[in-house]
XYZ file of C-alpha atoms in Angstrom:
480
model
C -108.129 76.953 -137.365
C -106.520 73.822 -136.030
C -107.511 70.467 -136.657
C -106.724 67.496 -134.543
C -107.334 64.241 -136.012
C -107.981 60.970 -134.243
C -105.014 59.989 -132.104
C -103.912 56.347 -132.187
C -100.969 53.933 -130.825
C -100.603 50.595 -130.353
C -100.881 49.324 -126.788
C -97.654 47.914 -125.949
C -96.905 45.113 -123.419
C -95.997 46.173 -120.085
C -92.408 46.898 -120.006
C -90.173 44.039 -118.950
C -88.166 44.324 -115.864
C -85.057 42.193 -115.309
C -85.313 39.396 -113.127
C -84.150 40.355 -109.624
C -82.617 37.625 -107.678
C -83.971 37.834 -104.115
C -82.417 35.800 -100.955
C -85.042 34.298 -98.894
C -84.970 36.108 -95.893
C -86.281 33.603 -93.545
C -83.493 31.099 -94.550
C -80.944 33.746 -94.137
C -82.151 34.648 -90.557
C -82.308 30.913 -89.673
C -78.793 30.489 -90.943
C -77.570 33.610 -88.800
C -79.208 32.162 -85.748
C -77.598 28.611 -86.286
C -74.294 30.234 -86.891
C -74.709 32.372 -83.564
C -75.604 29.131 -81.959
C -72.811 26.806 -83.606
C -70.416 29.822 -82.328
C -71.524 29.919 -78.945
C -71.440 25.952 -78.866
C -67.741 25.774 -80.134
C -66.707 28.685 -77.514
C -68.342 26.748 -74.839
C -66.868 23.379 -75.804
C -63.262 24.944 -75.965
C -63.582 26.505 -72.633
C -65.017 23.497 -71.158
C -62.028 21.566 -72.887
C -59.487 23.775 -71.406
C -61.273 24.495 -68.159
C -62.675 21.384 -67.328
C -63.513 21.163 -63.575
C -61.728 18.226 -61.694
C -62.376 17.561 -58.120
C -59.486 16.152 -56.245
C -59.796 14.307 -52.974
C -57.346 15.694 -50.023
C -57.049 13.219 -47.366
C -55.327 14.965 -44.024
C -55.789 14.518 -40.337
C -57.430 16.543 -37.842
C -58.931 19.697 -38.944
C -56.664 21.854 -36.925
C -53.292 20.056 -37.997
C -50.900 21.475 -40.315
C -51.769 19.189 -43.251
C -55.383 20.183 -42.883
C -54.799 23.972 -42.717
C -52.335 23.513 -45.888
C -55.033 21.744 -47.527
C -57.696 24.451 -46.783
C -55.186 27.177 -48.201
C -54.586 25.284 -51.292
C -58.344 24.735 -51.898
C -58.958 28.400 -51.415
C -56.132 29.549 -53.771
C -57.319 27.208 -56.576
C -60.903 28.584 -56.188
C -59.790 31.997 -55.979
C -57.585 31.585 -59.085
C -60.394 30.167 -61.283
C -58.607 26.938 -61.467
C -60.170 24.182 -63.029
C -59.280 22.112 -60.078
C -61.382 21.565 -56.849
C -60.313 20.592 -53.644
C -62.421 18.192 -51.663
C -61.069 17.561 -48.044
C -61.706 14.517 -46.016
C -60.605 14.556 -42.345
C -60.241 10.928 -41.094
C -57.536 10.760 -38.016
C -53.895 11.004 -38.690
C -53.125 7.586 -38.768
C -56.157 6.698 -41.338
C -55.322 9.581 -43.764
C -52.537 7.865 -45.408
C -54.376 4.479 -45.163
C -57.234 6.097 -47.169
C -54.599 7.522 -49.773
C -53.469 3.911 -49.989
C -56.671 2.632 -50.640
C -57.016 5.066 -53.653
C -59.778 6.873 -51.905
C -57.815 9.975 -52.061
C -56.000 11.671 -54.547
C -53.625 14.090 -52.526
C -52.037 13.569 -49.082
C -49.448 14.969 -46.974
C -46.881 12.526 -45.492
C -43.793 12.576 -43.188
C -40.840 10.521 -44.545
C -40.689 8.305 -41.502
C -44.156 7.176 -42.343
C -45.036 3.870 -44.215
C -45.212 5.174 -47.689
C -47.939 3.993 -50.080
C -46.622 2.061 -53.159
C -48.715 4.517 -55.449
C -47.479 7.995 -53.726
C -45.368 10.141 -56.091
C -44.335 13.591 -54.535
C -45.501 16.938 -56.114
C -43.356 19.016 -53.523
C -41.363 19.244 -50.717
C -43.633 21.232 -47.936
C -41.479 21.348 -44.770
C -38.393 19.843 -43.055
C -38.413 18.881 -39.507
C -35.173 18.828 -37.599
C -34.143 16.323 -34.980
C -32.498 18.536 -32.099
C -30.259 16.263 -29.592
C -30.521 18.747 -26.075
C -28.708 17.949 -23.260
C -29.304 19.711 -19.955
C -26.656 22.549 -18.800
C -23.289 22.186 -20.423
C -23.315 18.253 -20.663
C -22.416 16.983 -23.965
C -24.062 13.811 -25.614
C -21.284 12.366 -27.768
C -23.603 9.763 -29.472
C -26.908 8.419 -29.597
C -25.702 5.315 -27.869
C -25.377 7.048 -24.686
C -29.109 7.705 -24.534
C -30.002 4.039 -24.204
C -29.376 4.484 -20.686
C -30.885 7.643 -20.164
C -34.408 8.915 -19.658
C -35.395 10.829 -22.811
C -38.234 13.264 -23.351
C -39.436 13.476 -26.895
C -40.749 16.821 -27.703
C -42.976 16.686 -30.801
C -46.479 17.150 -32.144
C -47.461 13.857 -32.603
C -47.193 10.404 -31.304
C -45.479 8.854 -34.404
C -42.330 10.891 -33.355
C -41.961 8.674 -30.406
C -41.964 5.557 -32.390
C -39.382 7.372 -34.607
C -36.943 8.200 -31.785
C -37.257 4.434 -30.474
C -36.426 3.448 -33.847
C -33.274 5.505 -34.370
C -32.130 4.385 -30.912
C -32.727 0.914 -31.664
C -34.747 0.350 -28.525
C -37.143 -2.573 -28.870
C -40.608 -2.911 -27.354
C -40.268 -3.497 -23.547
C -39.263 -2.036 -20.250
C -36.273 -0.132 -21.756
C -38.612 1.611 -24.332
C -40.579 3.037 -21.366
C -37.361 5.563 -20.700
C -38.094 6.939 -24.262
C -41.454 8.712 -23.453
C -43.514 11.748 -25.015
C -43.081 15.008 -22.911
C -46.274 15.968 -21.223
C -48.878 18.191 -22.912
C -47.772 21.757 -22.728
C -44.318 21.141 -21.270
C -41.542 23.624 -21.962
C -37.985 22.769 -22.806
C -36.559 24.537 -19.716
C -38.980 22.459 -17.471
C -38.107 19.387 -19.237
C -34.534 20.030 -18.594
C -34.621 21.092 -14.864
C -32.775 18.546 -12.542
C -36.108 17.661 -10.762
C -37.663 16.175 -13.811
C -34.882 13.405 -14.227
C -34.830 13.607 -18.357
C -30.890 13.031 -19.038
C -31.944 14.602 -22.662
C -34.642 16.005 -24.789
C -35.146 15.034 -28.318
C -37.189 17.714 -30.019
C -38.741 17.279 -33.594
C -39.762 20.536 -34.815
C -40.503 22.325 -38.149
C -37.478 23.844 -39.379
C -39.323 26.974 -40.143
C -40.820 27.304 -36.602
C -37.412 26.576 -35.101
C -35.816 29.592 -36.618
C -38.712 31.685 -35.267
C -39.115 30.343 -31.705
C -37.348 32.656 -29.329
C -37.685 29.984 -26.357
C -34.510 28.607 -27.357
C -32.758 31.973 -27.073
C -34.424 32.528 -23.526
C -33.687 29.037 -22.330
C -30.074 29.540 -23.677
C -29.360 32.668 -21.669
C -30.010 30.841 -18.537
C -27.652 28.366 -19.311
C -30.367 25.670 -19.663
C -29.060 23.335 -22.598
C -26.417 22.095 -24.884
C -27.278 21.339 -28.560
C -25.503 18.214 -29.808
C -24.470 17.132 -33.101
C -25.575 13.722 -34.461
C -22.744 12.137 -36.009
C -24.160 8.943 -37.117
C -26.312 10.824 -39.995
C -24.993 8.681 -42.798
C -25.400 5.452 -40.894
C -28.868 6.318 -39.967
C -29.806 7.574 -43.533
C -28.857 4.023 -44.734
C -30.830 2.298 -42.073
C -33.814 4.458 -42.330
C -34.254 5.665 -46.090
C -36.654 8.470 -45.169
C -33.861 10.429 -42.619
C -32.285 13.187 -44.410
C -28.725 14.917 -43.563
C -29.366 18.367 -42.261
C -27.066 21.039 -41.312
C -27.919 23.874 -38.905
C -25.863 26.847 -39.659
C -24.508 29.004 -36.858
C -27.042 31.041 -34.913
C -30.010 29.079 -36.210
C -31.727 28.370 -32.714
C -30.358 31.799 -30.980
C -28.283 34.615 -31.833
C -27.231 35.928 -28.575
C -25.811 33.456 -27.464
C -25.279 31.864 -30.896
C -26.520 28.408 -31.035
C -24.881 26.611 -32.559
C -21.806 28.471 -32.466
C -20.623 26.618 -35.648
C -22.323 24.546 -38.207
C -23.892 21.463 -36.954
C -24.624 18.131 -38.423
C -27.921 16.551 -37.452
C -31.022 14.345 -38.779
C -34.317 15.530 -40.138
C -37.418 14.382 -42.090
C -39.368 15.885 -44.896
C -42.960 16.527 -45.122
C -44.276 15.698 -48.988
C -47.239 16.649 -50.714
C -48.055 13.390 -52.587
C -50.125 12.511 -55.570
C -51.464 9.260 -56.894
C -49.307 7.832 -59.515
C -52.430 7.067 -61.690
C -52.642 10.988 -62.015
C -52.253 12.277 -65.293
C -48.948 14.157 -65.995
C -50.884 17.165 -66.962
C -52.799 17.302 -63.817
C -49.793 16.902 -61.631
C -47.707 19.411 -63.538
C -50.073 22.000 -63.140
C -50.628 21.411 -59.521
C -47.072 21.397 -59.090
C -46.721 24.634 -60.966
C -49.466 26.227 -58.782
C -47.698 25.281 -55.657
C -44.458 26.460 -56.604
C -45.574 29.680 -57.985
C -47.859 30.518 -54.869
C -45.333 29.561 -52.023
C -45.990 32.665 -50.281
C -49.666 32.372 -50.426
C -49.644 28.801 -49.166
C -47.252 29.046 -45.938
C -49.174 28.825 -42.650
C -48.898 31.407 -39.908
C -46.899 28.767 -37.673
C -44.501 28.608 -40.554
C -45.284 25.385 -42.052
C -44.895 25.135 -45.961
C -43.276 28.652 -45.725
C -40.369 27.600 -47.727
C -41.805 24.866 -50.172
C -39.206 23.008 -52.332
C -39.598 21.402 -55.696
C -39.690 17.431 -55.458
C -36.496 15.585 -55.762
C -36.283 14.040 -59.227
C -33.211 11.756 -58.608
C -34.133 8.287 -59.242
C -32.986 7.150 -55.834
C -35.251 9.644 -54.044
C -37.013 7.965 -51.286
C -40.400 8.815 -52.570
C -40.167 9.470 -56.426
C -41.455 12.831 -58.201
C -44.486 12.435 -60.122
C -43.580 12.552 -63.810
C -45.828 15.658 -64.355
C -43.992 17.553 -61.459
C -40.628 16.161 -62.899
C -41.324 17.712 -65.945
C -42.177 20.974 -64.722
C -39.031 20.944 -62.688
C -37.101 20.068 -65.604
C -38.560 22.209 -67.945
C -39.861 19.353 -69.900
C -43.666 20.557 -69.829
C -45.090 20.493 -73.412
C -46.514 23.721 -74.409
C -50.063 24.031 -75.610
C -49.101 23.687 -79.374
C -46.487 20.734 -78.598
C -49.494 19.034 -77.057
C -52.134 19.767 -79.666
C -50.626 20.684 -82.724
C -51.282 17.316 -84.462
C -54.735 17.402 -83.253
C -54.943 20.894 -84.487
C -53.870 20.287 -87.941
C -56.216 17.539 -88.176
C -58.936 19.533 -86.952
C -58.166 22.308 -89.433
C -58.336 19.931 -92.252
C -61.457 18.595 -91.008
C -62.976 22.124 -90.439
C -62.072 22.770 -93.915
C -63.912 20.071 -95.557
C -66.878 20.539 -93.435
C -66.711 24.334 -94.064
C -66.497 23.887 -97.688
C -69.580 21.366 -97.401
C -71.417 23.709 -95.008
C -70.839 26.848 -97.562
C -72.248 24.755 -100.518
C -75.256 23.741 -98.677
C -75.771 27.249 -97.491
C -75.601 28.460 -101.135
C -78.094 25.975 -102.054
C -80.790 26.412 -99.421
C -80.166 30.110 -98.634
C -79.856 31.944 -102.166
C -80.439 31.363 -105.751
C -77.344 31.028 -108.216
C -76.589 34.522 -109.644
C -78.195 35.060 -113.148
C -75.448 35.399 -115.894
C -75.128 38.920 -117.361
C -75.367 37.485 -120.803
C -78.690 36.285 -119.996
C -80.055 39.895 -119.951
C -79.155 40.359 -123.252
C -82.228 38.537 -124.396
C -84.360 41.367 -122.779
C -82.084 43.885 -124.611
C -82.484 42.194 -127.983
C -86.267 42.162 -127.465
C -86.515 45.940 -126.934
C -84.315 45.926 -130.059
C -87.107 44.135 -132.120
C -89.603 46.405 -131.113
C -87.713 49.792 -132.075
C -89.036 49.428 -135.600
C -92.615 49.551 -134.458
C -92.373 52.573 -132.489
C -94.047 55.226 -134.613
C -93.897 58.089 -132.019
C -91.371 59.557 -129.734
C -93.552 58.777 -126.614
C -93.206 54.973 -127.609
C -89.687 55.364 -127.955
C -89.409 56.976 -124.793
C -90.942 54.142 -123.115
C -88.504 51.618 -124.691
C -85.624 53.898 -123.731
C -86.944 53.714 -120.050
C -87.135 49.913 -120.240
C -83.647 49.590 -121.727
C -82.485 52.170 -118.868
C -84.219 49.960 -116.333
C -82.717 46.701 -117.401
C -79.054 48.703 -117.263
C -79.916 49.756 -113.537
C -81.057 46.412 -112.512
C -77.913 44.779 -113.963
C -75.689 47.224 -112.158
C -77.679 46.619 -108.864
C -77.245 43.061 -109.439
C -73.589 42.941 -109.972
C -72.900 45.198 -106.875
C -75.267 42.480 -104.682
C -73.781 39.447 -106.375
C -77.266 38.421 -107.874
C -75.902 38.865 -111.161
C -72.503 37.494 -112.267
C -70.060 39.225 -114.542
C -70.147 35.938 -116.884
C -70.990 37.358 -120.417
C -70.661 40.860 -119.279
C -69.045 41.820 -122.602
C -72.051 40.398 -124.728
C -74.565 42.252 -122.146
C -72.605 45.566 -122.794
C -72.333 45.304 -126.688
C -76.248 44.465 -126.941
C -77.101 47.514 -124.377
C -74.950 49.808 -126.783
C -76.271 48.405 -130.032
C -79.960 49.044 -128.895
C -79.194 52.303 -127.535
C -77.708 53.389 -130.660
C -80.812 51.922 -132.396
C -83.025 53.900 -130.094
C -81.100 57.096 -131.002
C -81.214 56.574 -134.527
C -84.877 55.819 -134.461
C -85.457 58.979 -132.499
C -83.694 60.957 -135.348
C -85.792 59.542 -137.848
C -89.119 60.138 -136.164
C -88.015 63.750 -135.753
C -87.283 64.076 -139.276
C -90.301 62.539 -140.538
C -92.941 63.767 -137.961
C -94.842 65.940 -140.988
C -95.249 62.899 -143.115
C -96.286 60.919 -140.219
C -99.160 63.561 -139.587
C -100.063 63.651 -143.268
C -100.538 59.886 -143.506
C -102.514 59.661 -140.460
C -104.853 62.270 -141.691
C -105.453 60.579 -145.121
C -106.226 57.363 -143.445
C -109.282 58.503 -141.938
C -110.637 57.018 -138.775
C -108.460 54.094 -137.867
C -110.428 50.656 -137.768
C -110.718 48.858 -134.452
C -108.353 46.138 -133.826
C -108.216 44.287 -130.738
C -105.074 42.856 -131.492
C -102.973 45.953 -132.228
C -104.458 49.354 -130.678
C -102.530 52.124 -132.067
C -102.845 55.750 -131.029
C -101.129 58.507 -133.145
C -100.962 61.992 -131.904
C -101.416 64.440 -134.677
C -99.289 67.734 -134.528
C -101.482 70.993 -133.764
C -101.921 73.206 -137.011
C -102.517 76.636 -137.007
């Protein structure tokens, strides 16, 4: 017969769990959202800084003029290349285009060097050359421009400004003599102008160089013996008198291959078509525009040949229209790289961002997370378990203390991994854990050795007195 005595045990307080440092999830979420917004704002601002759109007004002549067609091509090119520049084309008449530019109502314009050049005009590129061709009927040679003062001369050109230019180089003032120099009728061809019935002693043709080399009309008229191409020997004198005039050399066969016209290199004069910008335009803008024009020559040439051989602006100090500083920098390869321009700013920005980042990180640490607990602070909980070991009178009570100790260890390991517990005082924690663990082991051995004595003591004591402050439950061994 087995006797089971009253079973008593002390009611232990709930096992203490190590403090778990939790991050405020709402604050973290808010921080992530703000960080994303800040990143997007930074990217957008950087893109806006680099690709800030700038609209440039381009004043040209009639919508079907070469200048207007070139401006339209340039505008389309910039748009298709996602450039930060946008071109706004305005079309006053030819005379008013440069006047509008001179009044600073336009950023860009195209001018020929026989025009009155605005003071603020600076060259970005040479778009085209105009050749002055002195043509005589049949085999008649014209030895000098002075011979033309007594002849009836037809000016074959696309605009009325060429008539004033020819009268200027012939030094013919306004009056009755000026009437002998007249514009060729609309639609008139070279062979008709040089025909005996028209009475013209010479034709001065002012044509785009790119168009002249393509025009087969010269070859067809030459095969019929219709004209003689004459040199202009006064080029240097004219260039001194009219600074916009340039020396031009026609190589053999320029106008006609068969028969070869000219049959040898021939000196004449010419004019240049310039793409000009306001002097106040920034060097960066002018340089980028010049680069775009130079690197896209084939795309900007017109079907008529205009601007098909774009050349860099003259960077010489005695150039008729000085090159814009931005274009000159690009031509001379003096353009500063992005690092050259903004290195100082980047260094200052990096230093500022470093300080701001440190402040931001400190604020983030304050508002979004609690400072990690030191590992040494967990030693208090471990020592508390150690103090309760001697009051454990059964293996079950000891197992509860063992579980509580292991829970503290498990929480510490997780905290070290997550960063909620620092390694400060880790050696103290380890020493305390090992000490209490060994104490529990020794107490377990003690309880196992004295298990019988504890049972007998419990039987002799009789029913335990009820004590609200400390209720103890003791399990007695089964006796046979």
